[in-house]
PDB file of C-alpha atoms in Angstrom:
ATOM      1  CA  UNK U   5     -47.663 -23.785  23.000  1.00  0.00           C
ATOM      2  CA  UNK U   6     -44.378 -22.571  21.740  1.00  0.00           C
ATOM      3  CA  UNK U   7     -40.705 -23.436  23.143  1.00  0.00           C
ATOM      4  CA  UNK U   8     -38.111 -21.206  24.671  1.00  0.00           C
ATOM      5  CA  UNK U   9     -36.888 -21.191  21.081  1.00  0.00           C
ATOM      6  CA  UNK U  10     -39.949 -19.923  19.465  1.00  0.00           C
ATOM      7  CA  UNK U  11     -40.616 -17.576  22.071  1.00  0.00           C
ATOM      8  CA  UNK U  12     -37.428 -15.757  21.921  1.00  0.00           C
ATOM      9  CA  UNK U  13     -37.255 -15.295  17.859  1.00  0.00           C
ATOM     10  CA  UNK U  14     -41.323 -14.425  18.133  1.00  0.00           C
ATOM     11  CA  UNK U  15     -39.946 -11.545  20.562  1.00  0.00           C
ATOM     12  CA  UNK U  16     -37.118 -10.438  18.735  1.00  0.00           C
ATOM     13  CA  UNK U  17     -39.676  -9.829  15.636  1.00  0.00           C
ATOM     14  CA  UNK U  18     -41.646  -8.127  17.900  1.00  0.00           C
ATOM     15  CA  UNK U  19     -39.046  -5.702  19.800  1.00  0.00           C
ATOM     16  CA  UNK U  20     -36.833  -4.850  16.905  1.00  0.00           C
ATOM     17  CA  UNK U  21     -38.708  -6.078  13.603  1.00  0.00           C
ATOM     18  CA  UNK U  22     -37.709  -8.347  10.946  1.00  0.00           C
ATOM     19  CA  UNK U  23     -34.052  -8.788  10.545  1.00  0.00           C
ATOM     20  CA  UNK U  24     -34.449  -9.169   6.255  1.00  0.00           C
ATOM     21  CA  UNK U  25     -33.135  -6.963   4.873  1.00  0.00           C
ATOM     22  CA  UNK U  26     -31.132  -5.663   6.862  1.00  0.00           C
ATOM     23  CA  UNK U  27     -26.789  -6.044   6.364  1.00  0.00           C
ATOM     24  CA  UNK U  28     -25.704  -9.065   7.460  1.00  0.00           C
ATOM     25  CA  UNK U  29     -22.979  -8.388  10.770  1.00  0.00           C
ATOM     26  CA  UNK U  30     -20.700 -11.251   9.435  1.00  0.00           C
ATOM     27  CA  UNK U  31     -16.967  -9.536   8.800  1.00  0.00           C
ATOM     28  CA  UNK U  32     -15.889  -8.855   5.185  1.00  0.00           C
ATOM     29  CA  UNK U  33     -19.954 -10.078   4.353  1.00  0.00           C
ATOM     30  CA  UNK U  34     -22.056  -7.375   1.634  1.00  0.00           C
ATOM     31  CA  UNK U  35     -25.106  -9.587   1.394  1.00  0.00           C
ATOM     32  CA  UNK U  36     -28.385  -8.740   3.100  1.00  0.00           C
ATOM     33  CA  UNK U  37     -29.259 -10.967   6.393  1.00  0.00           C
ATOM     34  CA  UNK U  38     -32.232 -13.376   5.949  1.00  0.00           C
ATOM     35  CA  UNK U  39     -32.847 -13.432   9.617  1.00  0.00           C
ATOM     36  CA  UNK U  40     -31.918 -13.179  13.243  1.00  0.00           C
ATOM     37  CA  UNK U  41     -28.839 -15.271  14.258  1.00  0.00           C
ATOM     38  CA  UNK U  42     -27.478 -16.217  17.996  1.00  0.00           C
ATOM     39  CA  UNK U  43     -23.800 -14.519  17.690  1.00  0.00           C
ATOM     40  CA  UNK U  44     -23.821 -14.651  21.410  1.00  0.00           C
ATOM     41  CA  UNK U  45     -23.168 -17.510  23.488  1.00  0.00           C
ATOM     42  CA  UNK U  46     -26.156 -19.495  23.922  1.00  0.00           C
ATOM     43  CA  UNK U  47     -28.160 -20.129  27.379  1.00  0.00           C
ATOM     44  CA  UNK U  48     -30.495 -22.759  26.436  1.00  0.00           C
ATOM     45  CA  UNK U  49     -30.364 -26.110  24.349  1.00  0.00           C
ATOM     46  CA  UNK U  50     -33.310 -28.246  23.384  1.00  0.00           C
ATOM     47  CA  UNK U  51     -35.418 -29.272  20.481  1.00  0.00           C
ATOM     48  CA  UNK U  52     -37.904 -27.002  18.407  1.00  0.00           C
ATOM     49  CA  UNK U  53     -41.086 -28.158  18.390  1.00  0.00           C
ATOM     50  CA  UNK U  54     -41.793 -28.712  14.905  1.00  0.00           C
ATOM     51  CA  UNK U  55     -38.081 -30.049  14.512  1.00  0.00           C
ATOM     52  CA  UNK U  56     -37.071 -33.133  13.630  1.00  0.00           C
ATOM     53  CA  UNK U  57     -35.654 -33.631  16.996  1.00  0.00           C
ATOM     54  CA  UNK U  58     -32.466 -31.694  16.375  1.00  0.00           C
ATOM     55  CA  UNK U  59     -30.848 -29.955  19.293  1.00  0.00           C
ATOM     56  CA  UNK U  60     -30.853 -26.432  18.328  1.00  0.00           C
ATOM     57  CA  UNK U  61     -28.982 -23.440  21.240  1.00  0.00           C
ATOM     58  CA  UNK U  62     -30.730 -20.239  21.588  1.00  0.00           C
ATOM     59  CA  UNK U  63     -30.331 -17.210  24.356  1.00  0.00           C
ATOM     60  CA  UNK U  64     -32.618 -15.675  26.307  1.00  0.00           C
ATOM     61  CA  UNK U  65     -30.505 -12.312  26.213  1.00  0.00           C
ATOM     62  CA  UNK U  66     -31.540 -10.719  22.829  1.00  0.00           C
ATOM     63  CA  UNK U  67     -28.574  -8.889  22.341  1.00  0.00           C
ATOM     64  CA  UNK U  68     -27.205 -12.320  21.912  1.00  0.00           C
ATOM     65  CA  UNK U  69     -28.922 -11.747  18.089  1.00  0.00           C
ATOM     66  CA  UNK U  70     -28.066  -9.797  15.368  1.00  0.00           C
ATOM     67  CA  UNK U  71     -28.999  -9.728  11.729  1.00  0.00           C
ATOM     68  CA  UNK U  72     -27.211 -12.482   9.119  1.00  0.00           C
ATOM     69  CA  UNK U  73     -27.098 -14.149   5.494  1.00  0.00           C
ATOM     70  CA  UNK U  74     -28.599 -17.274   5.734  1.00  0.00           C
ATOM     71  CA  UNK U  75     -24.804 -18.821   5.028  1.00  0.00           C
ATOM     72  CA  UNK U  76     -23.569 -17.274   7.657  1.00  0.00           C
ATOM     73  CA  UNK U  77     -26.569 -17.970  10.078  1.00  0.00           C
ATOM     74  CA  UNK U  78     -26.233 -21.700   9.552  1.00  0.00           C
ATOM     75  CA  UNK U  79     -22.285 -21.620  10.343  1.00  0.00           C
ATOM     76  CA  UNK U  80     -23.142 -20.129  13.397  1.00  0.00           C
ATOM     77  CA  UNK U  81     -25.265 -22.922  14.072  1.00  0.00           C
ATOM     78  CA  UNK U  82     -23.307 -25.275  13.342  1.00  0.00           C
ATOM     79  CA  UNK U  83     -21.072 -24.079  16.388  1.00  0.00           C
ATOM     80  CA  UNK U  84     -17.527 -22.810  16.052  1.00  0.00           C
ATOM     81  CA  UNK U  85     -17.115 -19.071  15.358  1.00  0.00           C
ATOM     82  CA  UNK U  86     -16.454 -16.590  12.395  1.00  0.00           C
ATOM     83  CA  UNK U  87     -13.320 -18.281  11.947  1.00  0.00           C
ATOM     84  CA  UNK U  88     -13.497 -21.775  12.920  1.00  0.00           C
ATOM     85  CA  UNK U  89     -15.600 -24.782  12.367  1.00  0.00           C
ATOM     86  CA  UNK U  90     -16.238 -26.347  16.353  1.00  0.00           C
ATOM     87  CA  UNK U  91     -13.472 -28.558  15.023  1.00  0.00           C
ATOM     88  CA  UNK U  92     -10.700 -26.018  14.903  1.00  0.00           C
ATOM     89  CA  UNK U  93     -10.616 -26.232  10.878  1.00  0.00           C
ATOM     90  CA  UNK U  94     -10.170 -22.294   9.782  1.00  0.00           C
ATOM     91  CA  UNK U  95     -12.793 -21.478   7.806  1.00  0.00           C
ATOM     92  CA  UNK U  96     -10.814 -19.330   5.205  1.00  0.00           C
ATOM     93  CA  UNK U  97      -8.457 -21.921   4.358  1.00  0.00           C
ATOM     94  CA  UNK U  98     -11.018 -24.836   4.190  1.00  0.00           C
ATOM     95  CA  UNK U  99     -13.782 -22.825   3.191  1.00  0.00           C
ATOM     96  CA  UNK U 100     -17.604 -24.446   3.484  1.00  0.00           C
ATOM     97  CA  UNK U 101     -19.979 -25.981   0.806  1.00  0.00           C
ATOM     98  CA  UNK U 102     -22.887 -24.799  -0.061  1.00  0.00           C
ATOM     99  CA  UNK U 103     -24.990 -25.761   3.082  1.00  0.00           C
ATOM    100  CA  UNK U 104     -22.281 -23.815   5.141  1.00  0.00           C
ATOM    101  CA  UNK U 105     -20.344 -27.106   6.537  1.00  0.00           C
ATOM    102  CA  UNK U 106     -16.769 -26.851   6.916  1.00  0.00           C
ATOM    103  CA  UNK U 107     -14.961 -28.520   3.815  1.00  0.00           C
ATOM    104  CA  UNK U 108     -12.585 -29.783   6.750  1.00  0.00           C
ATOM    105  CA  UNK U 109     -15.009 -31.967   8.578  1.00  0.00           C
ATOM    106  CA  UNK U 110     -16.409 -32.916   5.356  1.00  0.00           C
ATOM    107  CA  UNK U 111     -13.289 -34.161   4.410  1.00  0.00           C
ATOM    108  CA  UNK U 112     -12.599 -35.980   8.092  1.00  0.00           C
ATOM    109  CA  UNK U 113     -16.143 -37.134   7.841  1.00  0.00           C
ATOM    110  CA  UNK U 114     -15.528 -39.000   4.292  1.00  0.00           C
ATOM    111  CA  UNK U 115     -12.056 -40.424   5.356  1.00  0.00           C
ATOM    112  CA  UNK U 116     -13.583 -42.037   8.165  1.00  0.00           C
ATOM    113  CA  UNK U 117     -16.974 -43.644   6.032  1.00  0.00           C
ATOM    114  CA  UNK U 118     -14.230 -45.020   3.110  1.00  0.00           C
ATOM    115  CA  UNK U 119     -12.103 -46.839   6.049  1.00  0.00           C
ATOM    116  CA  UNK U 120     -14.923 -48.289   7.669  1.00  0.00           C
ATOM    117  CA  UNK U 121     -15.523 -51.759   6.001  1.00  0.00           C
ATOM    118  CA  UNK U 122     -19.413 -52.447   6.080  1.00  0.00           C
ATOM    119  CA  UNK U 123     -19.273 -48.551   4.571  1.00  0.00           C
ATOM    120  CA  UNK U 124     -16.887 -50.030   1.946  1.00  0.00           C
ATOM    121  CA  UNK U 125     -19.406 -53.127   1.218  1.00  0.00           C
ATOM    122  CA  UNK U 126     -22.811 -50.970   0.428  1.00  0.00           C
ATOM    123  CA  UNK U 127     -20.407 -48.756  -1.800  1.00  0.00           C
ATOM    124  CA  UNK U 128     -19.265 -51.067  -3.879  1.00  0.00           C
ATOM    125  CA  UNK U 129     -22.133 -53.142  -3.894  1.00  0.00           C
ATOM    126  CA  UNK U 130     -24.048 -49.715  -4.716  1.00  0.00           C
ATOM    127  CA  UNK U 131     -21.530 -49.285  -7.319  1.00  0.00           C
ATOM    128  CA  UNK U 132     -21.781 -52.486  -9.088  1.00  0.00           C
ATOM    129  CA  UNK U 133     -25.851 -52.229  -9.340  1.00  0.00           C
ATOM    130  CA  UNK U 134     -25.808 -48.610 -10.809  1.00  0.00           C
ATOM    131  CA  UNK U 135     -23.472 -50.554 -13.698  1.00  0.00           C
ATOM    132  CA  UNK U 136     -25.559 -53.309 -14.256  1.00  0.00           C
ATOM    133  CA  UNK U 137     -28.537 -50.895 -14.674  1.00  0.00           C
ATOM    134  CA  UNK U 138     -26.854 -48.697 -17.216  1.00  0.00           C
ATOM    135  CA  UNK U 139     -25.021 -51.923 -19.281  1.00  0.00           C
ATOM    136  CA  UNK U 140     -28.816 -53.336 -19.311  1.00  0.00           C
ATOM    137  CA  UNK U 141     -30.142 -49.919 -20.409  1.00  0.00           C
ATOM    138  CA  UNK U 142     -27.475 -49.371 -22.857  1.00  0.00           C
ATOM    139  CA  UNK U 143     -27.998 -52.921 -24.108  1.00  0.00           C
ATOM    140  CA  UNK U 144     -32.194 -52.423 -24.602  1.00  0.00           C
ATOM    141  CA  UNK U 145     -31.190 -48.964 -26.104  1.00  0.00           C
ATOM    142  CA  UNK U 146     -28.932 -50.398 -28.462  1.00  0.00           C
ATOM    143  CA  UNK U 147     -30.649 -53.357 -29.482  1.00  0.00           C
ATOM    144  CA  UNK U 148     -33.766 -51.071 -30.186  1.00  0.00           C
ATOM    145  CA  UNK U 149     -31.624 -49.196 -32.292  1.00  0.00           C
ATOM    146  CA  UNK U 150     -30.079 -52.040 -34.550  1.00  0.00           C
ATOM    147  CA  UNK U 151     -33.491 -53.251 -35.142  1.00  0.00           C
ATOM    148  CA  UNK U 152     -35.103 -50.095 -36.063  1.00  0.00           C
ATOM    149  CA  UNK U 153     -31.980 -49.616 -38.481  1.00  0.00           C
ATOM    150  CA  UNK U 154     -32.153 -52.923 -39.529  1.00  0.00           C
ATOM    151  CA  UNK U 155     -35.727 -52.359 -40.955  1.00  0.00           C
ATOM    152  CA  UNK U 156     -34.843 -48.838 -42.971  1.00  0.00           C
ATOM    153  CA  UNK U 157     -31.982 -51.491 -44.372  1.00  0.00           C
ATOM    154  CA  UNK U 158     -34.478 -53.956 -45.679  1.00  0.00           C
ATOM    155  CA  UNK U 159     -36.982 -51.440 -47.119  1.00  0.00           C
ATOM    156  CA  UNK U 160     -34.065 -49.547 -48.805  1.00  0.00           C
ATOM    157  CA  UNK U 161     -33.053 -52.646 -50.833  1.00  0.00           C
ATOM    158  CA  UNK U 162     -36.572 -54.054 -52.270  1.00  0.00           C
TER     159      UNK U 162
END
């Protein structure tokens, strides 16, 4: 059985093809769209079936759609518009990483892990491991090394 969300990209595929291919409809964007995106407002929320159970919005109005990049298609579904995040950050003057999240947020989202304590605590305990490992690798690496050198020494002096 497929969802409301399934049902609506299966009919889009069948009533107007695929969108690859095609331009993407983002402003100022050249690339080639990877697929249909919601750049309407969305009527339904829910969960896909074979999500994760993330919420996902889709319409069942498919002008709502039109053709997009894949970067483009996720910051559309991340909320917000073509020129904000749903924060408010402008997406020109933050810009967005590679998964299309808005450097903004990121930033926000960081700020507020560092100043939380427990955070703080597995970080630095985190931290302190990854040392030991490399000082104990670095230690086996260079005691392997003196000895091996230590031999050619011997041999070279019989």
């Amino acid at each position: 059985m497929t969802t409301g969300y399934q049902h609506v990209h299966e009919t889009l595929v069948r009533e107007y093809g695929s969108a690859v291919g095609r331009p993407c409809v983002a402003p100022g964007c050249t690339r080639l769209a990877d697929g249909w995106a919601l750049v309407g407002e969305p009527t339904n929320w829910g969960e896909k079936s074979d999500s994760d159970g993330r919420i996902v919005r889709w319409s069942t109005d498919l002008r709502d759609y039109a053709p997009c990049c894949d970067s483009h298609n996720h910051q559309l579904d991340r909320g917000g518009d073509w020129q904000h995040c749903p924060r408010g950050h402008y997406r020109l003057t933050w810009g967005v990483d590679a998964k299309s999240e808005c450097q903004g947020c990121r930033r926000e989202r960081r700020r507020r892990l560092r100043a939380d304590p427990d955070y703080r605590a597995r970080e630095n305990a985190r931290d302190l491991a990854r040392r030991a490992q490399r000082r104990a690798k670095n230690n086996r690496a260079d005691s392997a090394g003196t000895t091996g050198q230590q031999a050619h020494n011997r041999e070279g002096q019989s």
